[in-house]
XYZ file of C-alpha atoms in Angstrom:
660
model
C -57.137 15.157 -0.691
C -54.573 13.325 -2.796
C -51.580 14.818 -4.509
C -53.251 15.100 -7.897
C -55.745 17.581 -6.463
C -52.951 20.022 -5.662
C -52.071 20.990 -9.230
C -53.874 22.765 -12.028
C -56.292 20.671 -14.147
C -54.959 19.223 -17.377
C -56.861 19.086 -20.623
C -57.070 15.289 -20.543
C -58.084 14.964 -16.878
C -61.421 13.541 -18.005
C -59.591 10.375 -19.102
C -58.033 9.827 -15.681
C -59.429 7.637 -12.955
C -58.531 6.238 -9.577
C -59.169 2.598 -8.733
C -59.578 0.740 -5.423
C -59.882 -3.059 -5.326
C -61.202 -5.297 -2.567
C -59.336 -8.292 -1.163
C -60.315 -11.952 -1.483
C -57.304 -14.305 -1.949
C -57.941 -16.117 -5.271
C -60.727 -13.666 -6.144
C -57.907 -11.528 -7.479
C -58.217 -13.321 -10.842
C -61.197 -10.995 -11.446
C -59.007 -7.920 -11.678
C -56.536 -8.306 -14.598
C -59.111 -8.037 -17.392
C -61.042 -5.412 -15.458
C -57.948 -3.225 -15.186
C -56.881 -3.882 -18.774
C -60.339 -2.959 -20.098
C -60.415 0.262 -18.050
C -56.939 1.081 -19.361
C -58.375 1.288 -22.887
C -60.217 4.462 -21.850
C -58.507 5.716 -18.696
C -55.075 6.475 -17.363
C -54.638 5.534 -13.723
C -53.607 8.289 -11.343
C -54.143 6.694 -7.920
C -54.414 2.952 -7.390
C -55.107 1.170 -4.118
C -56.193 -2.122 -2.709
C -56.085 -4.627 0.079
C -54.869 -8.222 0.152
C -55.521 -9.750 -3.295
C -56.651 -6.276 -4.318
C -53.172 -5.065 -3.377
C -51.654 -7.544 -5.855
C -53.932 -6.143 -8.552
C -53.114 -2.574 -7.518
C -49.376 -3.246 -7.698
C -49.725 -4.887 -11.103
C -51.924 -2.030 -12.371
C -49.410 0.591 -11.227
C -46.562 -1.364 -12.820
C -48.465 -1.700 -16.106
C -49.328 2.019 -16.103
C -45.670 2.846 -15.601
C -44.762 0.436 -18.389
C -47.250 2.106 -20.722
C -45.886 5.555 -19.920
C -42.365 4.278 -20.573
C -43.318 2.905 -23.985
C -44.128 -0.698 -23.034
C -47.338 -0.588 -25.082
C -48.261 -4.217 -24.419
C -48.192 -3.974 -20.629
C -51.958 -4.077 -20.130
C -52.397 -6.724 -22.838
C -49.946 -8.842 -20.874
C -51.912 -8.190 -17.687
C -55.164 -9.213 -19.391
C -53.676 -12.642 -20.176
C -52.806 -13.346 -16.541
C -55.989 -15.362 -15.722
C -55.186 -17.772 -18.545
C -51.654 -18.190 -17.226
C -52.843 -18.754 -13.652
C -55.526 -21.207 -14.784
C -53.161 -23.269 -16.924
C -52.426 -26.731 -15.584
C -48.818 -27.329 -14.638
C -46.989 -30.592 -15.245
C -48.390 -33.162 -12.837
C -46.209 -34.802 -10.250
C -46.665 -37.080 -7.276
C -47.411 -34.232 -4.879
C -49.560 -31.986 -7.046
C -51.389 -33.925 -9.749
C -53.163 -31.659 -12.174
C -52.744 -28.436 -10.176
C -53.169 -24.983 -11.716
C -50.400 -22.397 -11.818
C -52.419 -20.413 -9.276
C -52.247 -23.277 -6.788
C -48.489 -23.736 -7.182
C -47.857 -20.114 -6.162
C -48.675 -21.177 -2.590
C -45.790 -23.402 -1.534
C -45.665 -24.587 2.088
C -42.385 -24.652 3.964
C -40.959 -28.184 4.423
C -41.991 -28.400 8.085
C -45.621 -27.836 7.111
C -45.725 -29.682 3.800
C -47.719 -32.654 5.132
C -50.159 -30.383 6.943
C -50.714 -28.329 3.790
C -51.296 -31.480 1.735
C -53.877 -32.738 4.228
C -55.748 -29.437 4.503
C -55.711 -28.892 0.744
C -57.649 -32.155 0.342
C -60.716 -30.274 1.604
C -60.598 -27.674 -1.174
C -63.438 -27.848 -3.665
C -65.398 -30.486 -1.718
C -68.690 -30.466 0.133
C -68.588 -30.188 3.904
C -68.939 -33.927 4.531
C -66.427 -34.862 1.853
C -63.979 -32.264 3.175
C -64.151 -33.625 6.723
C -63.662 -37.186 5.502
C -60.705 -36.147 3.328
C -58.981 -34.290 6.164
C -59.550 -37.127 8.666
C -58.194 -39.647 6.173
C -55.179 -37.448 5.580
C -54.441 -37.119 9.291
C -54.655 -40.876 9.741
C -52.201 -41.323 6.875
C -49.756 -38.738 8.238
C -49.795 -40.237 11.730
C -50.262 -43.853 10.703
C -48.068 -45.186 13.518
C -50.205 -43.534 16.187
C -53.375 -44.765 14.497
C -51.992 -48.314 14.260
C -50.928 -48.191 17.905
C -54.423 -47.220 19.010
C -55.890 -49.898 16.723
C -53.567 -52.527 18.244
C -54.648 -51.512 21.735
C -58.273 -51.770 20.719
C -57.646 -55.207 19.217
C -56.074 -56.463 22.461
C -58.969 -55.073 24.437
C -61.517 -56.685 22.152
C -59.638 -59.975 21.752
C -61.569 -61.974 24.403
C -64.891 -61.037 22.835
C -63.527 -61.670 19.330
C -62.224 -65.076 20.408
C -65.640 -65.930 21.790
C -67.264 -65.001 18.478
C -64.707 -66.830 16.360
C -64.301 -69.958 18.457
C -67.194 -69.868 20.886
C -68.287 -73.510 20.654
C -70.857 -74.243 23.260
C -71.438 -70.593 24.180
C -75.046 -69.560 24.604
C -76.645 -67.254 21.970
C -77.033 -64.534 24.597
C -73.348 -64.607 25.450
C -72.368 -64.469 21.791
C -74.719 -61.509 21.325
C -73.042 -59.679 24.232
C -69.651 -60.439 22.701
C -70.761 -58.956 19.372
C -71.989 -55.791 21.110
C -68.698 -55.516 22.988
C -66.673 -55.868 19.784
C -68.774 -53.227 18.029
C -68.468 -50.842 20.964
C -64.728 -51.324 21.315
C -64.302 -50.858 17.553
C -66.210 -47.570 17.665
C -64.235 -46.354 20.656
C -60.979 -47.423 19.004
C -61.848 -45.554 15.810
C -62.726 -42.441 17.792
C -59.532 -42.734 19.818
C -57.457 -43.176 16.674
C -59.000 -40.086 15.086
C -58.609 -38.121 18.316
C -54.979 -39.132 18.797
C -53.987 -38.383 15.215
C -55.914 -35.089 15.295
C -54.097 -34.060 18.481
C -50.716 -34.906 16.957
C -51.647 -33.144 13.716
C -52.827 -29.964 15.464
C -49.788 -29.910 17.765
C -47.402 -30.204 14.829
C -49.400 -27.637 12.858
C -49.359 -25.143 15.738
C -45.612 -25.562 16.242
C -44.901 -25.174 12.532
C -47.137 -22.099 12.217
C -45.426 -20.441 15.169
C -42.000 -21.031 13.650
C -43.115 -19.759 10.235
C -44.839 -16.519 11.182
C -48.254 -18.151 11.604
C -48.562 -19.152 7.967
C -48.264 -22.400 6.034
C -46.384 -20.672 3.220
C -43.656 -18.051 3.463
C -44.184 -16.822 -0.080
C -40.679 -17.789 -1.197
C -39.959 -20.620 -3.624
C -39.312 -23.878 -1.770
C -36.572 -26.373 -2.743
C -38.954 -29.330 -3.209
C -41.161 -27.688 -5.850
C -39.290 -28.649 -8.982
C -38.298 -25.071 -9.821
C -41.832 -23.667 -9.768
C -41.833 -20.066 -8.608
C -43.740 -19.158 -5.452
C -45.856 -16.081 -4.887
C -43.355 -13.449 -3.688
C -40.666 -14.386 -6.213
C -43.279 -14.352 -8.951
C -44.640 -10.953 -7.882
C -41.152 -9.448 -7.943
C -40.506 -10.633 -11.484
C -44.030 -9.930 -12.731
C -44.111 -6.333 -11.481
C -40.733 -5.699 -13.085
C -41.877 -7.253 -16.333
C -45.026 -5.119 -16.546
C -43.031 -1.979 -15.790
C -40.490 -2.737 -18.507
C -37.690 -3.495 -16.053
C -35.366 -6.476 -15.968
C -37.058 -9.465 -14.344
C -33.914 -10.327 -12.395
C -32.917 -6.732 -11.679
C -33.664 -4.444 -8.746
C -37.337 -4.527 -7.773
C -39.879 -1.946 -8.878
C -39.915 0.810 -6.258
C -42.373 3.489 -5.252
C -39.850 6.022 -6.514
C -40.105 4.454 -9.985
C -43.865 5.018 -9.894
C -43.664 8.540 -8.515
C -41.219 9.848 -11.080
C -38.684 12.653 -10.591
C -40.991 14.777 -8.403
C -42.291 12.833 -5.359
C -44.613 15.719 -4.403
C -46.800 15.261 -7.491
C -46.408 11.489 -7.895
C -46.958 10.542 -11.521
C -48.520 7.239 -10.340
C -49.623 6.961 -6.732
C -50.017 3.476 -5.231
C -51.340 2.778 -1.737
C -52.127 -0.515 -0.055
C -53.469 -1.387 3.389
C -51.794 -3.595 5.980
C -52.820 -4.581 9.515
C -50.382 -4.289 12.417
C -52.179 -6.899 14.498
C -49.734 -6.688 17.416
C -50.560 -2.985 17.768
C -54.211 -3.361 16.729
C -53.641 -0.716 14.067
C -54.220 -0.361 10.346
C -51.645 1.428 8.187
C -51.462 2.462 4.565
C -48.193 1.931 2.712
C -46.263 4.085 1.871
C -46.371 5.018 5.548
C -47.683 8.502 6.212
C -45.688 11.118 8.160
C -46.107 10.595 11.871
C -46.060 6.794 11.808
C -43.255 5.230 13.858
C -39.935 4.312 12.321
C -39.982 0.610 11.518
C -37.039 -1.794 11.440
C -36.588 -5.302 10.051
C -34.429 -8.271 10.965
C -32.451 -9.333 7.851
C -32.345 -12.923 9.122
C -36.145 -13.088 9.367
C -36.819 -11.234 6.140
C -34.455 -13.396 4.118
C -37.049 -16.152 4.601
C -39.759 -13.894 3.130
C -38.142 -11.947 0.270
C -35.759 -12.901 -2.561
C -32.119 -11.695 -2.607
C -32.771 -8.880 -5.097
C -35.379 -7.371 -2.775
C -33.150 -7.770 0.287
C -30.338 -5.965 -1.549
C -32.665 -3.105 -2.483
C -33.811 -2.751 1.142
C -30.227 -2.458 2.382
C -28.958 -0.143 -0.371
C -30.247 3.198 1.031
C -28.360 2.598 4.277
C -25.164 1.123 2.842
C -23.121 3.906 4.420
C -24.287 3.053 7.928
C -25.736 5.574 10.364
C -24.597 7.707 13.248
C -27.344 6.648 15.624
C -27.505 3.946 18.254
C -27.891 0.265 17.439
C -31.511 -0.885 17.290
C -31.836 -4.501 18.396
C -34.624 -7.013 18.961
C -35.268 -9.211 21.994
C -32.790 -11.798 20.662
C -30.029 -9.168 20.518
C -29.833 -9.108 16.699
C -29.148 -5.767 15.078
C -32.041 -4.421 13.027
C -32.030 -2.326 9.877
C -34.356 0.615 9.168
C -37.109 -0.025 6.643
C -36.971 2.470 3.748
C -39.877 4.860 4.166
C -39.959 6.791 0.925
C -39.359 6.081 -2.747
C -36.706 3.445 -2.022
C -39.296 0.980 -0.668
C -39.903 -1.894 -3.140
C -43.507 -2.244 -4.246
C -43.411 -6.008 -3.692
C -42.678 -5.445 0.013
C -45.791 -3.293 0.444
C -47.953 -5.749 -1.499
C -46.619 -8.737 0.453
C -47.357 -6.958 3.741
C -50.938 -6.365 2.578
C -51.635 -9.938 1.429
C -50.436 -11.965 4.403
C -53.560 -14.131 4.328
C -53.839 -15.430 7.928
C -52.628 -19.037 8.311
C -52.044 -19.398 4.572
C -49.187 -16.892 4.210
C -46.730 -15.913 6.931
C -47.218 -12.635 8.708
C -44.425 -10.100 8.206
C -42.442 -9.090 11.321
C -41.298 -5.504 11.775
C -39.996 -3.712 14.844
C -40.487 -0.302 16.408
C -39.020 1.312 19.507
C -41.550 1.511 22.331
C -40.739 4.900 23.827
C -43.080 4.273 26.752
C -40.516 1.808 28.172
C -38.253 3.254 30.847
C -35.115 1.560 29.489
C -35.599 3.145 26.073
C -36.234 6.549 27.618
C -32.949 6.267 29.551
C -31.120 5.161 26.421
C -32.621 8.065 24.473
C -31.351 10.508 27.097
C -27.898 8.951 26.770
C -28.049 9.322 22.977
C -28.840 13.009 23.309
C -26.005 13.469 25.799
C -23.434 11.664 23.626
C -20.923 14.119 22.219
C -19.650 12.079 19.250
C -21.111 9.802 16.605
C -18.901 6.978 17.838
C -20.343 7.366 21.340
C -23.868 7.218 19.947
C -23.081 4.054 18.021
C -22.076 2.330 21.254
C -25.579 2.719 22.678
C -28.390 0.234 22.079
C -32.165 0.593 21.945
C -34.561 -2.323 22.275
C -37.286 -2.539 19.602
C -40.484 -4.538 20.006
C -41.752 -6.896 17.317
C -44.966 -6.088 15.433
C -46.709 -8.704 13.304
C -48.123 -7.291 10.079
C -50.861 -9.392 8.517
C -53.568 -9.119 5.871
C -54.837 -5.608 5.199
C -58.357 -6.959 4.824
C -58.495 -7.558 8.580
C -59.137 -3.861 9.122
C -60.087 -2.352 5.747
C -60.978 -4.659 2.903
C -62.191 -2.034 0.388
C -60.390 1.233 1.279
C -62.358 3.590 -0.950
C -61.394 6.465 1.346
C -57.781 6.419 0.150
C -58.155 8.864 -2.734
C -61.403 10.706 -2.146
C -61.535 14.476 -2.615
C -64.440 16.649 -1.453
C -65.079 17.805 -5.030
C -63.345 15.300 -7.338
C -61.990 16.142 -10.769
C -61.998 12.561 -11.981
C -63.794 9.399 -10.812
C -62.550 7.019 -8.145
C -63.922 3.569 -8.912
C -64.139 0.726 -6.419
C -64.630 -2.987 -7.032
C -66.513 -5.017 -4.421
C -66.822 -8.805 -4.346
C -69.922 -10.332 -2.776
C -71.896 -13.567 -2.440
C -74.822 -14.094 -4.817
C -78.261 -12.690 -4.144
C -80.814 -15.493 -3.614
C -83.328 -13.918 -6.017
C -80.921 -13.542 -8.921
C -79.118 -16.315 -10.713
C -75.444 -16.192 -11.610
C -74.516 -17.288 -15.080
C -71.324 -16.724 -17.070
C -70.676 -13.032 -17.708
C -72.011 -11.914 -21.095
C -72.174 -8.542 -22.781
C -75.725 -7.825 -21.645
C -75.113 -9.075 -18.095
C -78.203 -11.279 -18.271
C -76.515 -13.608 -15.807
C -76.541 -10.989 -13.068
C -72.823 -11.272 -12.353
C -72.180 -7.539 -12.244
C -74.146 -4.755 -10.612
C -73.590 -1.009 -10.994
C -76.334 1.476 -9.972
C -77.985 3.175 -12.926
C -79.042 6.327 -11.064
C -79.072 7.994 -7.632
C -81.740 5.610 -6.371
C -79.888 2.403 -7.156
C -77.635 0.488 -4.811
C -79.233 1.562 -1.530
C -80.631 -1.857 -0.621
C -78.323 -4.503 0.830
C -79.176 -8.184 1.148
C -78.329 -10.097 4.322
C -78.868 -13.841 4.790
C -81.072 -15.462 7.402
C -78.538 -16.179 10.164
C -79.982 -19.505 11.367
C -80.555 -21.099 7.955
C -78.259 -22.702 5.411
C -79.390 -21.448 1.979
C -79.462 -23.794 -0.969
C -78.364 -21.601 -3.850
C -79.681 -23.965 -6.474
C -83.216 -24.151 -5.058
C -83.275 -20.677 -3.482
C -84.103 -19.919 0.128
C -87.398 -21.801 -0.005
C -85.349 -24.951 0.349
C -83.084 -23.640 3.106
C -82.612 -25.920 6.060
C -82.038 -25.041 9.682
C -78.457 -24.977 10.914
C -77.279 -27.412 13.541
C -76.531 -25.837 16.962
C -72.779 -26.051 16.376
C -73.046 -24.595 12.885
C -75.289 -21.838 14.208
C -72.748 -20.920 16.881
C -69.899 -20.970 14.357
C -71.924 -18.781 12.019
C -72.680 -16.312 14.800
C -69.013 -16.033 15.769
C -67.976 -15.694 12.137
C -70.530 -12.904 11.700
C -68.855 -11.051 14.550
C -65.513 -11.312 12.768
C -67.120 -10.196 9.513
C -68.684 -7.190 11.206
C -65.352 -6.069 12.641
C -63.760 -6.478 9.237
C -66.407 -5.029 6.926
C -68.506 -2.454 8.785
C -66.433 0.426 7.417
C -66.967 -0.849 3.883
C -70.676 -1.582 4.345
C -71.568 1.982 5.400
C -70.415 3.184 1.976
C -73.077 1.338 -0.012
C -76.162 3.315 1.068
C -74.286 6.657 1.018
C -74.767 8.911 -2.040
C -71.589 9.757 -3.887
C -70.149 6.363 -2.948
C -72.568 3.669 -4.046
C -72.850 4.936 -7.620
C -69.166 4.183 -8.370
C -68.842 0.815 -6.615
C -69.211 -1.991 -9.130
C -70.226 -5.234 -7.419
C -69.287 -8.670 -8.733
C -71.007 -11.792 -7.410
C -69.152 -15.029 -6.729
C -70.495 -18.501 -6.090
C -69.401 -20.347 -2.928
C -66.846 -22.387 -4.907
C -65.332 -19.310 -6.577
C -62.610 -17.034 -5.272
C -61.684 -16.823 -1.612
C -59.623 -19.807 -0.468
C -60.617 -21.963 -3.434
C -57.016 -22.552 -4.516
C -58.007 -25.480 -6.722
C -60.378 -23.595 -9.033
C -60.535 -25.108 -12.507
C -59.372 -23.088 -15.487
C -63.003 -22.636 -16.585
C -63.921 -21.119 -13.226
C -60.948 -18.763 -13.361
C -61.933 -17.737 -16.885
C -65.517 -17.061 -15.779
C -64.328 -14.771 -12.978
C -61.915 -13.009 -15.319
C -64.751 -12.421 -17.809
C -66.833 -10.947 -14.998
C -64.041 -8.477 -14.305
C -63.951 -7.463 -17.953
C -67.714 -6.966 -17.957
C -67.499 -4.832 -14.812
C -65.015 -2.541 -16.558
C -67.324 -2.209 -19.562
C -70.189 -1.230 -17.246
C -68.057 1.486 -15.643
C -66.900 2.790 -19.022
C -70.431 2.786 -20.449
C -71.758 4.819 -17.536
C -68.885 7.171 -16.684
C -66.657 7.758 -19.690
C -67.569 10.536 -22.180
C -67.201 8.062 -25.040
C -69.250 5.389 -23.267
C -72.778 4.348 -24.153
C -74.284 6.896 -21.733
C -71.985 9.730 -22.784
C -70.564 10.278 -19.302
C -73.986 10.579 -17.622
C -72.722 8.622 -14.634
C -69.847 11.046 -14.102
C -72.190 14.032 -14.321
C -74.622 12.409 -11.863
C -71.757 11.573 -9.532
C -70.472 15.159 -9.525
C -73.967 16.477 -8.798
C -74.289 14.047 -5.908
C -70.914 15.070 -4.519
C -71.707 18.771 -4.919
C -75.069 18.604 -3.132
C -73.474 16.474 -0.430
C -70.631 18.961 -0.052
C -73.059 21.854 0.263
C -75.351 19.936 2.605
C -72.441 19.139 4.925
C -70.173 22.184 4.729
C -72.764 24.961 4.789
C -74.382 23.713 8.027
C -70.869 23.284 9.432
C -70.384 27.053 9.228
C -73.306 27.415 11.610
C -71.314 25.414 14.128
C -68.556 28.001 13.846
C -71.044 30.730 14.763
C -72.373 28.645 17.641
C -68.825 27.981 18.878
C -68.359 31.622 19.901
C -67.225 34.992 18.614
C -64.199 35.010 16.321
C -62.378 37.230 18.774
C -62.377 34.384 21.302
C -60.730 32.011 18.868
C -58.402 34.604 17.371
C -57.079 35.349 20.824
C -55.849 31.755 21.036
C -53.649 32.308 17.992
C -51.645 34.963 19.800
C -50.593 32.443 22.436
C -49.910 29.589 20.020
C -46.149 29.399 19.384
C -46.687 28.042 15.880
C -48.523 31.222 14.869
C -46.657 33.644 17.122
C -43.476 33.074 15.131
C -45.089 33.798 11.755
C -47.113 36.931 11.153
C -48.097 35.618 7.694
C -49.590 32.449 9.151
C -51.398 34.429 11.837
C -52.839 36.804 9.237
C -54.051 33.916 7.065
C -55.607 32.133 10.055
C -57.361 35.362 11.041
C -58.731 35.847 7.529
C -59.975 32.255 7.367
C -61.710 32.233 10.754
C -63.329 35.609 10.095
C -64.552 34.392 6.720
C -66.076 31.231 8.210
C -67.788 33.331 10.869
C -69.196 35.595 8.177
C -70.500 32.659 6.131
C -72.301 31.237 9.140
C -73.754 34.563 10.174
C -75.043 35.211 6.641
C -77.296 32.123 6.590
C -80.907 33.416 6.299
C -83.553 32.425 8.793
C -86.787 30.591 8.038
C -90.130 31.799 9.362
C -89.643 29.534 12.338
C -86.509 31.441 13.203
C -84.251 28.467 12.455
C -81.365 28.828 9.957
C -82.097 27.817 6.384
C -79.591 25.094 5.582
C -78.719 23.213 2.415
C -79.256 19.801 4.009
C -82.714 19.789 2.416
C -81.272 19.572 -1.084
C -78.777 16.823 -0.292
C -79.252 13.185 -1.132
C -79.891 10.999 1.890
C -78.337 9.745 4.044
C -76.079 12.755 4.558
C -72.473 11.959 5.541
C -70.586 13.996 8.107
C -67.274 15.811 8.300
C -65.178 15.207 11.380
C -61.509 15.534 12.283
C -60.292 11.933 12.385
C -56.783 10.437 12.174
C -55.592 9.351 8.735
C -54.894 5.680 8.163
């Protein structure tokens, strides 16, 4: 239950909504007009997202803050973002005719050539992409290619000489010479490609390791002619939407929360993946998560000076604890955990697209290590602050990467059992083979956007034939069989997709979830890693986002075309689900034993022994649950009559699970 559910309802609560947005790299251009259109009818209370959805969530929160502070044009400015990102920047030798979106991703100098080669594949068919990358590798490592070619020429020279000046040679011998030349040429070409590929991959691997396993750090690079890179741009853009100085201190979570952090005027959450720990976290970090530390030397390569200054400000007075250091012996600083944390830091940690953007390194003390346990005992035994400062604890690095690795559409972030306002989610998906995709229009004749129209809609999910390559233009009737290698790659990629998306996929058939997830289809050359999308493609995706917002407003808002019928249907679905889950759960309390058995445990629990008020409340609650379960009438069969019968199917379940 989120913070908004802990206060009394306001008269205008009906105009509030929560919003969760899915990740997808460049697919984020869908969101600005979607958010701006929703903002015409709703005020955002809780906003969340993952990866590119985290960028949109941060921008939405900033614009909502700007609106509440009197910056009336904040959402209008956000709506214009797709046009700005699709605009062509001044061409130069390195990036002829690139969009502003493309220039946000600036490789570090050590990986510039690798980025240029790999970017040649963008927007091309599979065969053209392979040819472009191979040609680029040969150009980058021309000396190695020429060396292999020279060796092949020397090897083939006797046969070539026979062909060129083979007077008196028999036709059969000349034919053998021709075959030898052709064979040596083929082997030489293969060797040249293999050698250059090996050199290219070795240099790429070394550069990725040194740059946090990403081609781009996110910071503006010196060889880009003054064009701003992603993280610098996000810092300024968030500030601008919020009505803050572009060059001033970064927008913080405290700015969004307002003077009372317990109620949080605007609540933003994003997802990040701690891949070294195989964990998923939401930011701001919840109570109980470990204390994280950062290395200023490492982070100065990821965040601009204004952000680094804001990170250090809360701890300017130093601390009385021991020194926390990394394996290299460098002193680490604590990461702000509360309102002081800059929003751009959280968003950057959520959108560390693997291999494209550097992962973000943080550190935590591993208390399972014997050395740290000994040091902790010494800290506790130290009698003065100065003595504590002389001690050192070793922290272990944790790589934080894209939040979409573990939760790409975190709809669970803001859900309440009985909501007072809607929580919308936006899902991005490939096209359905039976429905065409045309530019988004008011009537949605092109099939871009799908939102269920009633409780029955949205239950069916399409999945492609795993061993076929569909031809989207001629539908699946023209699909061809995959090659063995492509089939294996597809199978392995499906495994990755299952690990990433299974949590999201189980939401679609579940009542109370599917009715508020608006789905937007994208063609294969749209969104994702298509960094070179044309301005027309970006505009088409942005229009689809605007249409999705209009569909949500028409169905859910009281002033929409359906007069809020979607919101009423959603509340009925949630109510019947709540009753169908919670009422049978009381039967489990009865089956678990007499209340006296459980109440006896409270007497021995130190947390309740110290407070008679807590013990009395726990007693009242357990007794009440026992009474509810015992009061369930029996059917003629002797079985309890439960409310599962009236619930929409499938019925979800309530379990005690850790919070992300």
